[in-house]
Every structure is written in structure tokens, then in C-alpha cells.
Short mmCIF file of C-alpha atoms and ligand atoms in Angstrom, two decimals:
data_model
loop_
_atom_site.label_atom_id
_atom_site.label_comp_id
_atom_site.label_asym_id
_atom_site.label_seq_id
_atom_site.Cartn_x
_atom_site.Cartn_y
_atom_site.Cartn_z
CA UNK K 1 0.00 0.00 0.00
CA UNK K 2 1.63 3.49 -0.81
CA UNK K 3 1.66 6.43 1.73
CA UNK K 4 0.55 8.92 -0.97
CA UNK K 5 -2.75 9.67 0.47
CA UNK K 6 -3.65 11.48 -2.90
CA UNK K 7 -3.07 7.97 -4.40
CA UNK K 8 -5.21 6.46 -1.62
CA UNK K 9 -7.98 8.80 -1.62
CA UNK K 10 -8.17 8.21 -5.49
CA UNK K 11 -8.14 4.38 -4.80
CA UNK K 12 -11.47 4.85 -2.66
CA UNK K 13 -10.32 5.10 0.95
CA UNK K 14 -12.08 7.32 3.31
CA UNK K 15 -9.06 8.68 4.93
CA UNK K 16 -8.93 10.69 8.97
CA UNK K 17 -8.16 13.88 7.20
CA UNK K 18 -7.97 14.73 3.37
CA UNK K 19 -5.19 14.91 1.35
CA UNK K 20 -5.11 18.66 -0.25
CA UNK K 21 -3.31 20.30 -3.04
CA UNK K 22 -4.86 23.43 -4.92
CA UNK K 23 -5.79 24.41 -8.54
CA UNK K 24 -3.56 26.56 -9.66
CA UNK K 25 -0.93 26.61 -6.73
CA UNK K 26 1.80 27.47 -8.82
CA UNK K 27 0.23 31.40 -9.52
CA UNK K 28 0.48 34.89 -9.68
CA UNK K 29 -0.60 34.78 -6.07
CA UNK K 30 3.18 34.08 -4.57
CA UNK K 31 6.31 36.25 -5.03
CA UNK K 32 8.60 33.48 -5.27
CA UNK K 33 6.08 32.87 -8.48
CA UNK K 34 6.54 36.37 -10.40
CA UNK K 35 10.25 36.41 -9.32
CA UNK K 36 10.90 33.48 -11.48
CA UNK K 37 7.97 34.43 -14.36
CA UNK K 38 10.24 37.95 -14.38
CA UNK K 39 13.11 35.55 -15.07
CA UNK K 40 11.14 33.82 -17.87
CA UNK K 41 10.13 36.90 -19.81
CA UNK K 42 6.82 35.84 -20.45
CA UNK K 43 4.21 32.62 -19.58
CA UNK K 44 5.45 30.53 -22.26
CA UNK K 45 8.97 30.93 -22.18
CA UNK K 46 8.27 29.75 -18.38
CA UNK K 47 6.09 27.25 -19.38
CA UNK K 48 8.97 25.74 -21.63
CA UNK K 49 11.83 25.63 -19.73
CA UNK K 50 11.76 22.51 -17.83
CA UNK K 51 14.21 24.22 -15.00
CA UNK K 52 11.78 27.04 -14.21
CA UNK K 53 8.68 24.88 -14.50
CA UNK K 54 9.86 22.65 -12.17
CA UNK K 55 10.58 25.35 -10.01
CA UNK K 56 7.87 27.49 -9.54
CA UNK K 57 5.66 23.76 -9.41
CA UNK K 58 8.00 23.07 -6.63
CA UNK K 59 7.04 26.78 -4.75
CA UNK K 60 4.04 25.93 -3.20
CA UNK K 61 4.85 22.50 -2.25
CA UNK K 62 7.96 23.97 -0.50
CA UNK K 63 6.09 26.73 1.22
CA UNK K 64 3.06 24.85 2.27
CA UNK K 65 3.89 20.76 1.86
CA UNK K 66 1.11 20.40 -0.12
CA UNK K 67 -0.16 16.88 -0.68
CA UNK K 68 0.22 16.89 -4.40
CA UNK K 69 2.32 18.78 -7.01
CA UNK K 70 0.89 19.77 -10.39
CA UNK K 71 2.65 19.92 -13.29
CA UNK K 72 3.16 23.79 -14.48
CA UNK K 73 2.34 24.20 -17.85
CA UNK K 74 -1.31 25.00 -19.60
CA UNK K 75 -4.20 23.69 -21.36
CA UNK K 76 -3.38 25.02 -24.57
CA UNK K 77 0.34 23.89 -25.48
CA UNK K 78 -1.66 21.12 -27.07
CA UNK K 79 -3.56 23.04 -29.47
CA UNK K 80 -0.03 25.12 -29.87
CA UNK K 81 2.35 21.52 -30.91
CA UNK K 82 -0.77 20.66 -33.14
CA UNK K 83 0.26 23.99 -35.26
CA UNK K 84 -1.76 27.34 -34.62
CA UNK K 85 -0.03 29.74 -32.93
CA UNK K 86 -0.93 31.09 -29.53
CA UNK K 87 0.47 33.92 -27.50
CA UNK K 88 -0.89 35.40 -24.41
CA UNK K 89 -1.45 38.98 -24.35
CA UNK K 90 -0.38 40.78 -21.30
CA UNK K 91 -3.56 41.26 -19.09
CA UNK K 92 -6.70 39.68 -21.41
CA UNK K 93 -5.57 36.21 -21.31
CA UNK K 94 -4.36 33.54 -24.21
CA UNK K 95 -5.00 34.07 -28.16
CA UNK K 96 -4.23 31.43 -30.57
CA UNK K 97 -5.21 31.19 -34.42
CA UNK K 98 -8.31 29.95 -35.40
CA UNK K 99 -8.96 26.60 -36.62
CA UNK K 100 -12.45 26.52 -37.86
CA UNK K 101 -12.83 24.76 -41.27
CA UNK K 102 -12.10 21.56 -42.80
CA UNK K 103 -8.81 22.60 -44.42
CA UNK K 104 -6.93 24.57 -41.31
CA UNK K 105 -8.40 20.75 -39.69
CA UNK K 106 -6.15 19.19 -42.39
CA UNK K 107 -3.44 21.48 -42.29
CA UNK K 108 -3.34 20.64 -38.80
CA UNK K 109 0.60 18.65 -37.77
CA UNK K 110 0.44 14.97 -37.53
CA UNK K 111 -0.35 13.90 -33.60
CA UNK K 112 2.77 12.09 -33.56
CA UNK K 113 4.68 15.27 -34.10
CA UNK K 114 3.05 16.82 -30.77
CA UNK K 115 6.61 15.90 -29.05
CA UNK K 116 8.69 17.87 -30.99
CA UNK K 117 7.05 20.82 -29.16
CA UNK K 118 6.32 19.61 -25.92
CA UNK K 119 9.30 18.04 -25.00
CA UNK K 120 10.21 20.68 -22.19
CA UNK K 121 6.51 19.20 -21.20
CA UNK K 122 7.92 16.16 -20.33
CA UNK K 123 11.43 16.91 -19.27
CA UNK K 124 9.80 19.37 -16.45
CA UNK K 125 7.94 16.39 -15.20
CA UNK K 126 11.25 14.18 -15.05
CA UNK K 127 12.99 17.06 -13.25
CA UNK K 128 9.85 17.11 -10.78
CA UNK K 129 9.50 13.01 -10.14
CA UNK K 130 12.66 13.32 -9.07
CA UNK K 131 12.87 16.12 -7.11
CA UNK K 132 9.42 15.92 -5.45
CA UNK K 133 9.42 14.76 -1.44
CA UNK K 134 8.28 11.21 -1.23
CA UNK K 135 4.80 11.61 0.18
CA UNK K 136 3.97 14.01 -2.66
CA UNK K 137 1.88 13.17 -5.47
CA UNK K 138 2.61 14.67 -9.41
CA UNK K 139 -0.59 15.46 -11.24
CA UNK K 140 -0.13 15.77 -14.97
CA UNK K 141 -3.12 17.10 -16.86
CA UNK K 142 -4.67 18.40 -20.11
CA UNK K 143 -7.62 20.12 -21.15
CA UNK K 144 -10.36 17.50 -22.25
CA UNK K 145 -11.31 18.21 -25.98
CA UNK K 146 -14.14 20.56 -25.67
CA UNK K 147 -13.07 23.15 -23.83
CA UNK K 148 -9.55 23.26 -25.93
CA UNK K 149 -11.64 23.50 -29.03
CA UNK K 150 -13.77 26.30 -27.48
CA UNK K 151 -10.01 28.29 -27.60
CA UNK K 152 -9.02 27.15 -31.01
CA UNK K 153 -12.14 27.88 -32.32
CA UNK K 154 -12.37 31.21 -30.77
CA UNK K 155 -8.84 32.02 -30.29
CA UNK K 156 -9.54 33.46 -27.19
CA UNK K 157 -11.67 33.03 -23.52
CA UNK K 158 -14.89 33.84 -23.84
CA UNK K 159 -18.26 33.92 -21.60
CA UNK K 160 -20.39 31.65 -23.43
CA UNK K 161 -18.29 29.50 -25.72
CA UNK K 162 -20.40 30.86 -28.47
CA UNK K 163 -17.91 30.70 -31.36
CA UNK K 164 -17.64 26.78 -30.55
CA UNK K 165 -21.48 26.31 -30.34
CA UNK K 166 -22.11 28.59 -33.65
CA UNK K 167 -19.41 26.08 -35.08
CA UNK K 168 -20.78 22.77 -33.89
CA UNK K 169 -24.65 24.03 -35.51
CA UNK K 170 -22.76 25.26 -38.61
CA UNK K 171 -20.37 22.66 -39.74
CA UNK K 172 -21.03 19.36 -37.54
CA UNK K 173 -18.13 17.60 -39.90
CA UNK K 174 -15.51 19.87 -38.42
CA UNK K 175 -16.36 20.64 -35.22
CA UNK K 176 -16.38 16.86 -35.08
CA UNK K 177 -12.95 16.52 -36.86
CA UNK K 178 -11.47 18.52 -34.00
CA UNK K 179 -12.95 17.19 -31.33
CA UNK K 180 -11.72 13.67 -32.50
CA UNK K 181 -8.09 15.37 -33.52
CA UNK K 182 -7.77 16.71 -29.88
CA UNK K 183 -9.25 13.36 -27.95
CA UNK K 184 -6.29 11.33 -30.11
CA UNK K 185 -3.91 13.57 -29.27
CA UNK K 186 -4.61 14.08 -25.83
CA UNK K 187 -4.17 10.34 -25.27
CA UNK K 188 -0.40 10.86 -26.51
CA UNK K 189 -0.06 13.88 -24.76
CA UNK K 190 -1.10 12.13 -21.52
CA UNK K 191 0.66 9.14 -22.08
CA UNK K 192 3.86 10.63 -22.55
CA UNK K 193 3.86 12.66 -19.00
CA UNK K 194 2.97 9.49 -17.22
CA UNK K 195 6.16 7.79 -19.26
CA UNK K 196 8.19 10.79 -17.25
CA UNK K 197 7.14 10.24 -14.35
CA UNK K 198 3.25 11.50 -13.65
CA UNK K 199 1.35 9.53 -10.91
CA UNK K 200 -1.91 10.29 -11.80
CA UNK K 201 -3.51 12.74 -14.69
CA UNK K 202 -6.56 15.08 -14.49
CA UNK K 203 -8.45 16.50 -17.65
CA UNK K 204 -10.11 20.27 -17.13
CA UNK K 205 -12.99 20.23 -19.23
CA UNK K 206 -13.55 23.79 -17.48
CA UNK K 207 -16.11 24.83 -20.15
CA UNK K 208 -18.61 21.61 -19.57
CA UNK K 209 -21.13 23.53 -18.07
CA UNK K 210 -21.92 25.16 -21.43
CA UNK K 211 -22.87 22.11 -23.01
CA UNK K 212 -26.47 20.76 -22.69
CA UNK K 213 -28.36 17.53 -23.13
CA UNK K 214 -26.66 15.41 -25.51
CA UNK K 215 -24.69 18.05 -26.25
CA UNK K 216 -23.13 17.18 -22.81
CA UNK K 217 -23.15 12.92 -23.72
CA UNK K 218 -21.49 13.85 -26.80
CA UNK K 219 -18.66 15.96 -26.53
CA UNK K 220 -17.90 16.58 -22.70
CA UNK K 221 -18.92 12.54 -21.71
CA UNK K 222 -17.84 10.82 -24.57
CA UNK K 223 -14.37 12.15 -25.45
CA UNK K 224 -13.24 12.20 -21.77
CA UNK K 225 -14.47 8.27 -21.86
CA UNK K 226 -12.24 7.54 -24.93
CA UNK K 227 -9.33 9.58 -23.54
CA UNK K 228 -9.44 7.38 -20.38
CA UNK K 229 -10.85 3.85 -22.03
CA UNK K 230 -7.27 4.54 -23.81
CA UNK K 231 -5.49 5.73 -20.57
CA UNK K 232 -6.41 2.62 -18.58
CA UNK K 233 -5.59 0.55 -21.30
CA UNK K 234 -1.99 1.26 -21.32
CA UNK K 235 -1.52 2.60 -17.70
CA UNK K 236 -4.01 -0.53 -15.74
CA UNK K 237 -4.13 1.36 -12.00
CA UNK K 238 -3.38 4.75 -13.59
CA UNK K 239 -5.49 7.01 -11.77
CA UNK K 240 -7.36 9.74 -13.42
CA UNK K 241 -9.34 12.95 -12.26
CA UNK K 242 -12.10 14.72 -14.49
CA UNK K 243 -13.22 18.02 -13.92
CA UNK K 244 -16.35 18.67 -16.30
CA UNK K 245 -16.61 22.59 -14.17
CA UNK K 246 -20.29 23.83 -13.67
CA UNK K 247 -21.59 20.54 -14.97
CA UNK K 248 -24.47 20.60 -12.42
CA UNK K 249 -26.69 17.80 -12.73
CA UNK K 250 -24.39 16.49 -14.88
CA UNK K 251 -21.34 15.70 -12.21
CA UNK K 252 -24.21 12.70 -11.10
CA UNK K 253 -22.94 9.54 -13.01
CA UNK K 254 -20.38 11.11 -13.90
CA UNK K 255 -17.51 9.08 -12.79
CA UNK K 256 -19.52 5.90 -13.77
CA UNK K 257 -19.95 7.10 -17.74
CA UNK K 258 -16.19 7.69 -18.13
CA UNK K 259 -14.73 5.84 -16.04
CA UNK K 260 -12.76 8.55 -14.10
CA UNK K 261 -11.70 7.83 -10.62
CA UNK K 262 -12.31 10.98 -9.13
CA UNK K 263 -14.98 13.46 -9.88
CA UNK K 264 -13.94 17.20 -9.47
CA UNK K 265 -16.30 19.92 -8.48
CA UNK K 266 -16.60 23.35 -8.98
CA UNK K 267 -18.31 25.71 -5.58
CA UNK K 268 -21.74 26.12 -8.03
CA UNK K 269 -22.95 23.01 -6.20
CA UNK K 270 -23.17 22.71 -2.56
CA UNK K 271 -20.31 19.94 -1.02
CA UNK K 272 -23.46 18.46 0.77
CA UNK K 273 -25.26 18.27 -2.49
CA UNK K 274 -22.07 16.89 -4.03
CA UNK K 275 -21.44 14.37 -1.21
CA UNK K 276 -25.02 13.23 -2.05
CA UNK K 277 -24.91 12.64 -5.55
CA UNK K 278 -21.28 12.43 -6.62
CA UNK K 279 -19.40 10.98 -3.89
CA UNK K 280 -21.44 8.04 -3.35
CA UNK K 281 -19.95 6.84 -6.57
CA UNK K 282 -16.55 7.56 -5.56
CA UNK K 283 -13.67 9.90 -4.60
CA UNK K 284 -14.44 13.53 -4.43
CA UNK K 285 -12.05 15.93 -5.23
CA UNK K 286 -13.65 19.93 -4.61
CA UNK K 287 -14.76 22.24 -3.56
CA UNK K 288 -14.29 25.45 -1.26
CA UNK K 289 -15.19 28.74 -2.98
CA UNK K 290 -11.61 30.36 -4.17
CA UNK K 291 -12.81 33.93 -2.97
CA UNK K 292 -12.04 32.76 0.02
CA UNK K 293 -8.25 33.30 -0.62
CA UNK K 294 -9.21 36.49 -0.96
CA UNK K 295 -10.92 37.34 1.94
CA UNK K 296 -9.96 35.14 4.41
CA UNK K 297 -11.02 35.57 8.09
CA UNK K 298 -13.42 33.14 10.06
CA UNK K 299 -15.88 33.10 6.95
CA UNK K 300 -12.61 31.07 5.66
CA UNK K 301 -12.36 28.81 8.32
CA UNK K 302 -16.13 27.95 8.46
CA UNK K 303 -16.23 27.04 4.80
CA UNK K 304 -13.59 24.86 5.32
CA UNK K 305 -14.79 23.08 7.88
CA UNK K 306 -18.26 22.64 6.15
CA UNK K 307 -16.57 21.18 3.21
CA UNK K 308 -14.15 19.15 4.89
CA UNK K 309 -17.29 17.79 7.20
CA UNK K 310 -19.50 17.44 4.17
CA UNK K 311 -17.29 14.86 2.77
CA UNK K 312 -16.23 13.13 5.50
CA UNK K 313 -18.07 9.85 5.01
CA UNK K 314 -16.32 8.87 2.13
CA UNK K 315 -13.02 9.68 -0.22
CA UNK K 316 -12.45 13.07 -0.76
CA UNK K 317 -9.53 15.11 -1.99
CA UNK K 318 -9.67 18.99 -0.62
CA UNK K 319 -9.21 21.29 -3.52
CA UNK K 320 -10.75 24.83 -4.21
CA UNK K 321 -13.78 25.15 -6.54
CA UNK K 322 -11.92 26.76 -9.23
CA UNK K 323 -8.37 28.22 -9.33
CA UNK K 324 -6.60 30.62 -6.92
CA UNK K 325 -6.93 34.34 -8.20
CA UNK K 326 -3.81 36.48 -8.52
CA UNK K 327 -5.25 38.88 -5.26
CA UNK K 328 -5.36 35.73 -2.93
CA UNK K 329 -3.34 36.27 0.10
CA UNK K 330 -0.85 33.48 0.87
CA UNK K 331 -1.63 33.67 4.51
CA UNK K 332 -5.22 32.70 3.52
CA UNK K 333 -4.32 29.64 1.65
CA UNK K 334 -2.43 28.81 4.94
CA UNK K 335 -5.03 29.27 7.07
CA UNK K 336 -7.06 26.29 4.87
CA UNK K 337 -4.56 24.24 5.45
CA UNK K 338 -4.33 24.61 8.74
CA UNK K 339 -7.91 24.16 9.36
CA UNK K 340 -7.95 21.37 7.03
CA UNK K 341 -5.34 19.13 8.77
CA UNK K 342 -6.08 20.90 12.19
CA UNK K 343 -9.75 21.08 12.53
O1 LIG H 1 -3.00 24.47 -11.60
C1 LIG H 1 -1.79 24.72 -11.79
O2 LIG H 1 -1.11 25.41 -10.99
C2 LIG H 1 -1.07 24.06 -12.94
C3 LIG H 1 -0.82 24.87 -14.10
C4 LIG H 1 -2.00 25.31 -14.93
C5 LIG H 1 -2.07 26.58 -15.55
N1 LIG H 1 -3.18 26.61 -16.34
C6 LIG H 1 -1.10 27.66 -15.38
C7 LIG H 1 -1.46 29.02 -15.79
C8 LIG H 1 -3.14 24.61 -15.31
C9 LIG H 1 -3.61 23.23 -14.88
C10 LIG H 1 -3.87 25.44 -16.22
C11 LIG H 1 -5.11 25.02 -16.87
C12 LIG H 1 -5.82 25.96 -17.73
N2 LIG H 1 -5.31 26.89 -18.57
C13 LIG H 1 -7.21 25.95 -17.89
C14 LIG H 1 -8.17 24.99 -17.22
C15 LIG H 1 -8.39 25.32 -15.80
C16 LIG H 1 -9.16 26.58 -15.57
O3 LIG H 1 -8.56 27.49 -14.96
O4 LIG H 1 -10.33 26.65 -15.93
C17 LIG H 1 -7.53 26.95 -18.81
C18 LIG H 1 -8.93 27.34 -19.29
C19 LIG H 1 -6.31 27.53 -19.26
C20 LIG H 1 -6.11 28.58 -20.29
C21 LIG H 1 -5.51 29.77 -19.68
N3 LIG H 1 -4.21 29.87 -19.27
C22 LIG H 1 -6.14 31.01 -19.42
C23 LIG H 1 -7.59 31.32 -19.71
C24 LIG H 1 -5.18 31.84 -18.85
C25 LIG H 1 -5.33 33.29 -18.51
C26 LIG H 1 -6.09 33.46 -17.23
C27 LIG H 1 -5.21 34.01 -16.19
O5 LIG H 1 -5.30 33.54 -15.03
O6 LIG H 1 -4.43 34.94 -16.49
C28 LIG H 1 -3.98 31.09 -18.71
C29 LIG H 1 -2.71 31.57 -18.13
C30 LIG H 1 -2.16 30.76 -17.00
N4 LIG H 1 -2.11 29.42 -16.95
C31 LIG H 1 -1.54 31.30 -15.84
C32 LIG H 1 -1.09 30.21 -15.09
C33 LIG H 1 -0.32 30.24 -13.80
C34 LIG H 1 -1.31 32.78 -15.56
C35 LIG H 1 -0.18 33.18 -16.43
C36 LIG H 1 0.70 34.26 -15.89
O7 LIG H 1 1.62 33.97 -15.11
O8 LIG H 1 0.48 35.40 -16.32
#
């Protein structure tokens, strides 16, 4: 049996007090962070250079032994190996070229060329499975399919997803076609960090909650099944987190229809409600309201507690709802902790 109580949370145990690690940990949030972004020059050069990933990944596990480490990089270096360009422009967030007919599908780089570019990926998770303390878990992740389209359709965020959805009523064929593209190459993405060293992988479909009805089945169910049908395949034990954000109703079953080990929730539903519906299937990971980093105080600590409490009766891995905001105060994502482990 391993000691990694991430790794036995995710195998179903019910465990005295949950293991905890925090979306986005490695942020704008913590000097020590935008000392060594400064020393990047920008998010991608950081994101690239295995020495500096590793790093600033290795920041908050250094300053607050968090239970698991997560592997710095983003959602869309994908998208970025499979050919369109993408840059993030200072303040408003990534942009990337479009992809949004059948030829820019075709003109698209083979998925077995995706290593050429993401090598650094890979070589940042070496540096970090070796460097990482022994009780501490390494999460590698990608986006799941739909909510990478969403960017490569749009190239850029945005509210409602509504270039994606105009696209997928438009021209089913190549919405479909990169949907399909991404799943495949996900797979190889995925596979590859776990070859370096990753202990368990999580996919951030963080746009789910966009997609309705059998919209939902189709392209935030199905592709995450396929992407870990394949996972298990390869990787038997591998354990693997889905996070289909603001999914609602649609978190119930979910674990059961892809076969995910843990379900991750966003602080739209209640941890009670969650407990309820989603963790009586299996491990929980979720889900205290990331304002809270924010504001802190005994509104903080009572939160906390409720979640931790709510989720008691079964496995559950202590996370924030969403990711930690830049204005978070690092005291207040020690005072979680401590009330976490502490009571
Ligand atoms: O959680 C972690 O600490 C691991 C690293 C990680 C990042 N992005 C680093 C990052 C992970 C897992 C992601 C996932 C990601 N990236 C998602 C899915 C999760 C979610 O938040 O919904 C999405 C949608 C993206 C795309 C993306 N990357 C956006 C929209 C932005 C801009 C928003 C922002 O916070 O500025 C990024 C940039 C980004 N990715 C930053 C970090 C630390 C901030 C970059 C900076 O230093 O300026």
C-alpha cells in the first residue's frame, strides 16, 4: 500500500483527514512565483523551460507541503504543438489562431509530431518526479477536448463559448474533426507525462457547463471516456481525475460514464449536495469557494470546515472550486490548510 494519500484517496479510501493540493498553486498569487515568471520573460517561455517549471511547481509545495504537485504548464500547449499559434497577451488572457474549417483541420501537424514541441513538457515532469518529497503526489493534466476547441475555435476566452457552439450548428463535420483530432492527441499527450514520471492525470474540461443535453453525452462525456478507455488501457491502475466545471446535474454519473476515478467539483454546487450525488460513486475531489483566498477571516475557516465535514463519510480530496486568483493572500491559503489538517 503506498503512503501517498492522494493515491489512496483516489483508490477509494475514506481517509482521517484529506489529502489537499490546490488548482492553480503554482500562480500569480506568490512572489517566489513572479520572481521566477520575471526571469522567464513571459508565460510561455516559463512554461517551456523545464528548469523554471519545475521550479515554480515546486514553490508551493515547498512553502506549504502540499499533498500533491501539479505539473506547471497549460491547457493550450496542445492546441499550440498541433500547429496554430498562440500567445498570451499581457492582461486579457491567451490568443491562438483559429482553426475553424475543414482545411486549417487538415493542415493541422500529424499527432505524432506533438513531441517535438512539448518536450520541455515532459522533461519538467522528469525534473519534478525526481525532485518531489516522497509523500507528494505529481498530477499531470490536459484540457479535455471541448473546452480546448472552445479556444481554437475562438482564439480566445470567452463567456459563453459561443464561437464553438455557432461552429458545432454550422459545420457538424468539423467541429467533429477537432474534437476527435484533440481526444487522439490528448491520449499521446497524456501518455507521454505518465512515461516521465506523472502519478496520476486530471483533464479540465472547465467549459462543460456550457454544453447541454446530448450536447453534454457527446462531446464533454464521450471524449473524456475515450481519452481514459485509452489511458487505462496502457496505464491498468493509472489514476485519473475529471473536472467537467459547472456541470451541475451532470457531475451525477459522472464518474460511472467515463470511467474517471475521481470526480472534481466546482463551488456552483453545494459539497453536501455533491457528497449526495457524486461521492457516493466515488472519490471527491472539490470544492471550497476560491474567494475565500481572498478574503480570508473566520468566513474562511467555516467554509472549510463545512466542506471538509461534508465529505467526510467517504473519499475526498480537498481542492478549491476553481483556481486561486492572482489577489489571494498566501496567509489565507495557509489558514485552509491549517484548518484542514487541524480542525
Ligand atoms: O494548476 C496549476 O497550478 C497548474 C498549471 C495550470 C495553468 N493553467 C497555469 C497558468 C493549469 C492546470 C492550467 C489550466 C488551464 N489553462 C485551464 C483549465 C483550468 C481553468 O482554470 O479553468 C484553462 C482554461 C487555461 C487557459 C488559460 N491559461 C487562461 C484562460 C489563462 C489566462 C487566465 C489568467 O489567469 O491569467 C492562462 C494563463 C495561466 N495558466 C496562468 C497560469 C499560472 C497565468 C499566467 C501568468 O503567469 O500570467
Amino acid at each position: 500500500m503506498t503512503d501517498k494519500t492522494i493515491l489512496r484517496a483516489l483508490k477509494g479510501e475514506t481517509l482521517p483527514t484529506p489529502p489537499i493540493w490546490m488548482m492553480r498553486q503554482a500562480g500569480r498569487y506568490l512572489p517566489e512565483y513572479r520572481a521566477t515568471r520575471a526571469k522567464a520573460g513571459d508565460f510561455l517561455s516559463l512554461c517551456y523551460t523545464p528548469d523554471l517549471a519545475a521550479e515554480v511547481t515546486l514553490q508551493p509545495i515547498r512553502r506549504y507541503g502540499f499533498d500533491a504537485a501539479i505539473l506547471f504548464a497549460d491547457i493550450l500547449l496542445l492546441p499550440q504543438a498541433l500547429g496554430p499559434k498562440l500567445w498570451f497577451a499581457e492582461g486579457e488572457g491567451p490568443r491562438m489562431e483559429t482553426t475553424t474549417s475543414m482545411d486549417q483541420v487538415r493542415a493541422l501537424r500529424p499527432i505524432d509530431e506533438i513531441h517535438e514541441t512539448l518536450s520541455p513538457v515532459y522533461e519538467t515532469v522528469k525534473i519534478l518526479s525526481r525532485a518531489l518529497p516522497k509523500e507528494t503526489t505529481l498530477i499531470g493534466f490536459a484540457g479535455a477536448p471541448w473546452t480546448v476547441a472552445t479556444y481554437m475555435i475562438a482564439g480566445r476566452g470567452s463567456k459563453d463559448q459561443g464561437a464553438a457552439h455557432a461552429l458545432k450548428a454550422s459545420d457538424r463535420a468539423t467541429f467533429s474533426a477537432i474534437i476527435d483530432i484533440l481526444t487522439d492527441a490528448t491520449v499521446e499527450y497524456l501518455s507521454a507525462q505518465v512515461n516521465a514520471g506523472a502519478e496520476v492525470v486530471k483533464l479540465f474540461d472547465s467549459w462543460a457547463g456550457s454544453l447541454k443535453g446530448q450536447d453534454f453525452t457527446d462531446f464533454a462525456v464521450k471524449p473524456t471516456a475515450r481519452i481514459i478507455a485509452a489511458m487505462k488501457s496502457r496505464y491498468p491502475g493509472l489514476p485519473i481525475i475529471a473536472f467537467p466545471r459547472e456541470a451541475g446535474d451532470g457531475y451525477i454519473g459522472f464518474g460511472a460514464a467515463t470511467g474517471a476515478d475521481c470526480v472534481a467539483v466546482d463551488d456552483s454546487v453545494t459539497a453536501e449536495w455533491a457528497a449526495e450525488h457524486v461521492q457516493k460513486d466515488g472519490c471527491v475531489q472539490g470544492n471550497l469557494a476560491s474567494r475565500h483566498m481572498v478574503t480570508g477571516g473566520d468566513d474562511l475557516i467555516r467554509e472549510t470546515r463545512q466542506v471538509v465535514e461534508a465529505f467526510s463519510h467517504g473519499p475526498h480530496i480537498f481542492n478549491l472550486g476553481h483556481g486561486i486568483t492572482p489577489d489571494a493572500n498566501p496567509d489565507n491559503v495557509q489558514l485552509m490548510i491549517d484548518t484542514v489538517r487541524k480542525g
